[in-house]
Short mmCIF file of C-alpha atoms in Angstrom, two decimals:
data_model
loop_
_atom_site.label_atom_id
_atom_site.label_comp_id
_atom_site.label_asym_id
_atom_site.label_seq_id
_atom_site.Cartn_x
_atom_site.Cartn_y
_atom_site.Cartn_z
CA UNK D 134 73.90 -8.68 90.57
CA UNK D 135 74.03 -5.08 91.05
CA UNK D 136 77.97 -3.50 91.93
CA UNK D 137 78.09 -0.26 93.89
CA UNK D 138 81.36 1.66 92.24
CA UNK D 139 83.46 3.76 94.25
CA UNK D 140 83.77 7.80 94.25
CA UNK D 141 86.17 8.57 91.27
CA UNK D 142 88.46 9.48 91.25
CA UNK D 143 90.23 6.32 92.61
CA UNK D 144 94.12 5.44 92.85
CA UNK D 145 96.38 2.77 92.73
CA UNK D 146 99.83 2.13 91.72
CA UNK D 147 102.94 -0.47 92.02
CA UNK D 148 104.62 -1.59 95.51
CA UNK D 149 107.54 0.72 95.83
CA UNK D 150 105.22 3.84 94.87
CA UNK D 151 107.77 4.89 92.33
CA UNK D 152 104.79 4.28 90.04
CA UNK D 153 101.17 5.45 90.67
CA UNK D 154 97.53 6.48 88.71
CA UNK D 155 94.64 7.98 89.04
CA UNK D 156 91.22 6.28 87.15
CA UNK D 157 88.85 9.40 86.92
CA UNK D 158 85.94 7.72 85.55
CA UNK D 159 84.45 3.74 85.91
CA UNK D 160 85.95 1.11 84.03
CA UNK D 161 84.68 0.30 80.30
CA UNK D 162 84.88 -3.58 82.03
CA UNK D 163 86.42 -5.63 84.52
CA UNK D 164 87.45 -9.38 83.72
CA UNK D 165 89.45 -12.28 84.88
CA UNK D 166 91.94 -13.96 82.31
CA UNK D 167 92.94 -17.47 82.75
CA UNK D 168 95.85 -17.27 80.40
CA UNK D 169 99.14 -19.00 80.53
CA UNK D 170 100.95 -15.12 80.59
CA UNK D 171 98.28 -13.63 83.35
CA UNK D 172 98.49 -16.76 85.54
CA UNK D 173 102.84 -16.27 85.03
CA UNK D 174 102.74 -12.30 85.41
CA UNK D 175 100.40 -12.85 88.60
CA UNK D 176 101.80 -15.60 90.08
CA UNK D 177 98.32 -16.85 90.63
CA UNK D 178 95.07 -18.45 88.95
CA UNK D 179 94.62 -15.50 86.69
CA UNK D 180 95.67 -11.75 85.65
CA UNK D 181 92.58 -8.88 86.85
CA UNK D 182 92.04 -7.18 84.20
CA UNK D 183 90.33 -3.18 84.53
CA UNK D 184 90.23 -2.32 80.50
CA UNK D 185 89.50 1.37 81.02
CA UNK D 186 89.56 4.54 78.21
CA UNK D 187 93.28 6.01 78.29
CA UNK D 188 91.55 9.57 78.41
CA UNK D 189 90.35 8.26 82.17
CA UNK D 190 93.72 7.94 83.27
CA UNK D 191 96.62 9.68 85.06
CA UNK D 192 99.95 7.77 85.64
CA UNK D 193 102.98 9.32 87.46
CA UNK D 194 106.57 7.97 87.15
CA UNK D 195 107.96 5.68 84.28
CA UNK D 196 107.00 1.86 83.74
CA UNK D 197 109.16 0.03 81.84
CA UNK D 198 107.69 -1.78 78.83
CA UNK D 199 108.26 -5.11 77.36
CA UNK D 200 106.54 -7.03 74.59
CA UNK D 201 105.21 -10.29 74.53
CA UNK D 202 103.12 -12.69 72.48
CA UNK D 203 99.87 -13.19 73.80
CA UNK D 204 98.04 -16.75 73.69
CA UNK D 205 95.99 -14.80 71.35
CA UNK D 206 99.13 -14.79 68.79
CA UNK D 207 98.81 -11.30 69.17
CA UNK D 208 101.55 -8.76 70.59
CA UNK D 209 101.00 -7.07 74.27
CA UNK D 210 102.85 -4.58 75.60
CA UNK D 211 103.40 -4.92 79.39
CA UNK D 212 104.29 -2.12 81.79
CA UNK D 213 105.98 -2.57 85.52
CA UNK D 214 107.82 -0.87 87.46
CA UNK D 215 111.43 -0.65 87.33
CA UNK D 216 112.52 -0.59 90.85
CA UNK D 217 109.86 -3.35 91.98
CA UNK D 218 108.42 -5.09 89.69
CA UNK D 219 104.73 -4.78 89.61
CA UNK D 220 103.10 -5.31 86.29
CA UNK D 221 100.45 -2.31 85.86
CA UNK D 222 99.31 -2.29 82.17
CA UNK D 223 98.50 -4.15 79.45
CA UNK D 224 98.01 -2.52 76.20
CA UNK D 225 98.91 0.99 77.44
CA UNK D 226 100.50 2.85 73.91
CA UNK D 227 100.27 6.48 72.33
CA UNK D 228 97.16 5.01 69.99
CA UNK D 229 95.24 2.89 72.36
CA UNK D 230 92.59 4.24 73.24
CA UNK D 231 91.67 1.84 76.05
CA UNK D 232 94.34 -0.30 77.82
CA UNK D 233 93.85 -2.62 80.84
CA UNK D 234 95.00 -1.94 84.59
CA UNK D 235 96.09 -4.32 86.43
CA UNK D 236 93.12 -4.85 88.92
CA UNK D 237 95.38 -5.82 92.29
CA UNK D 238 97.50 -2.39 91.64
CA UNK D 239 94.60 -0.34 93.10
CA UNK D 240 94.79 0.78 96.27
CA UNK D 241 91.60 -0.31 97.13
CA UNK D 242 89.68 -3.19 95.01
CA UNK D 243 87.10 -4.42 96.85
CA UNK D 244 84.27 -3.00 94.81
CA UNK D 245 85.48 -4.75 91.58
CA UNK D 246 83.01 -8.15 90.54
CA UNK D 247 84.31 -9.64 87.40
CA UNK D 248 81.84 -9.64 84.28
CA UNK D 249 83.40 -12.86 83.18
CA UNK D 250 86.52 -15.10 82.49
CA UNK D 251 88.39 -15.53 79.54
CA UNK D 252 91.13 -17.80 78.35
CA UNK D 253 89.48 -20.67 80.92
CA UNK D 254 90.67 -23.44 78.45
CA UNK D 255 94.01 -22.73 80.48
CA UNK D 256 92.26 -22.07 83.83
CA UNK D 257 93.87 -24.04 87.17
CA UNK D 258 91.88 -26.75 87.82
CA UNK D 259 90.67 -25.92 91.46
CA UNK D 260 89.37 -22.48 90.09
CA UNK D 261 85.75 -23.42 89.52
CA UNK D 262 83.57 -20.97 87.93
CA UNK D 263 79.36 -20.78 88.14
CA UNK D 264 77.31 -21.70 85.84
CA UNK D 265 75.74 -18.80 85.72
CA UNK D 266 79.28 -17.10 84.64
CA UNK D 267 80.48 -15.47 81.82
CA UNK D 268 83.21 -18.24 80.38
CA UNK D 269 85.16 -18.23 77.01
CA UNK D 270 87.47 -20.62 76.35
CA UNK D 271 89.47 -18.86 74.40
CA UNK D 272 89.45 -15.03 72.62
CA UNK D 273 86.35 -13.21 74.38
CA UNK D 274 83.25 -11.35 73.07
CA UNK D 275 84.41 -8.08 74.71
CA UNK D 276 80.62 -6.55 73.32
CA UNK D 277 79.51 -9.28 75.64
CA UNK D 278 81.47 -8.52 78.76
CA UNK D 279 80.83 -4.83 78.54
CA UNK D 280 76.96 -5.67 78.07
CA UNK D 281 77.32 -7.72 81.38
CA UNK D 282 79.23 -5.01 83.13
CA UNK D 283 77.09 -2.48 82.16
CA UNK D 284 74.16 -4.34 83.47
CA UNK D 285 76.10 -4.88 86.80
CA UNK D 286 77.12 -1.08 87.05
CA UNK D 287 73.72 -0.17 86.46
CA UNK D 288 74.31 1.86 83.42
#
């Protein structure tokens, strides 16, 4: 499956505007996770998550951050907006050098095709995914979904 990426830079931000970003380069991957905490933050089947390098990316205005523990037993740190609400980030601190966006904060996602899923031993029953489909049950291969996305980028 072959993806055709978008001119970069590309934009996106919360749904006041008080927050927005600008991704100057493709993402590093693009995943679905079935988690507990993404299904919660997204009120939905599953968080979109755009793991991208922190150099790649310009954000205007202020999130607010909160910390949580992810199924993972690990800690995340979660940005939103303040005046809306719109989670943006995950992973987003002054040593990370990749974080993940949010994928439904860009303005325009329709070119994003997830590599895989992760976290599906928590997945919503009606979400069925291929065979053919990346699918950890639990903590992901990331080597694995970058491979995939790679191959799907064509690079």
């Amino acid at each position: 499956m072959s993806l055709q990426l978008p001119q970069f830079p590309v934009s996106g931000g919360c749904q006041c505007g008080h927050v927005r970003y600008r991704l100057k380069a493709a993402p590093v991957v693009f995943y679905l996770c079935h988690c507990t905490h993404c299904q919660k933050q997204s009120s939905s089947a599953f968080g979109e998550s755009v793991k991208v390098r922190a150099v790649d990316v310009e954000v205007s205005g202020e999130p607010a951050v909160f910390e949580i523990t992810a199924d993972s037993g690990k800690t995340k740190t979660c940005e939103f907006c303040r005046r809306c609400g719109t989670r943006l980030f995950h992973g987003r601190t002054a040593e990370a050098e990749t974080f993940n966006i949010k994928g439904g904060t860009l303005d325009d996602a329709t070119w994003l095709r997830p590599a895989g899923h992760i976290w599906t031993r928590s997945k919503q029953a009606f979400y069925l995914i291929g065979p053919d489909e990346i699918d950890y049950p639990a903590d992901p291969d990331y080597a694995v979904l970058g491979r995939k996305w790679r191959d799907m980028i064509g690079g």
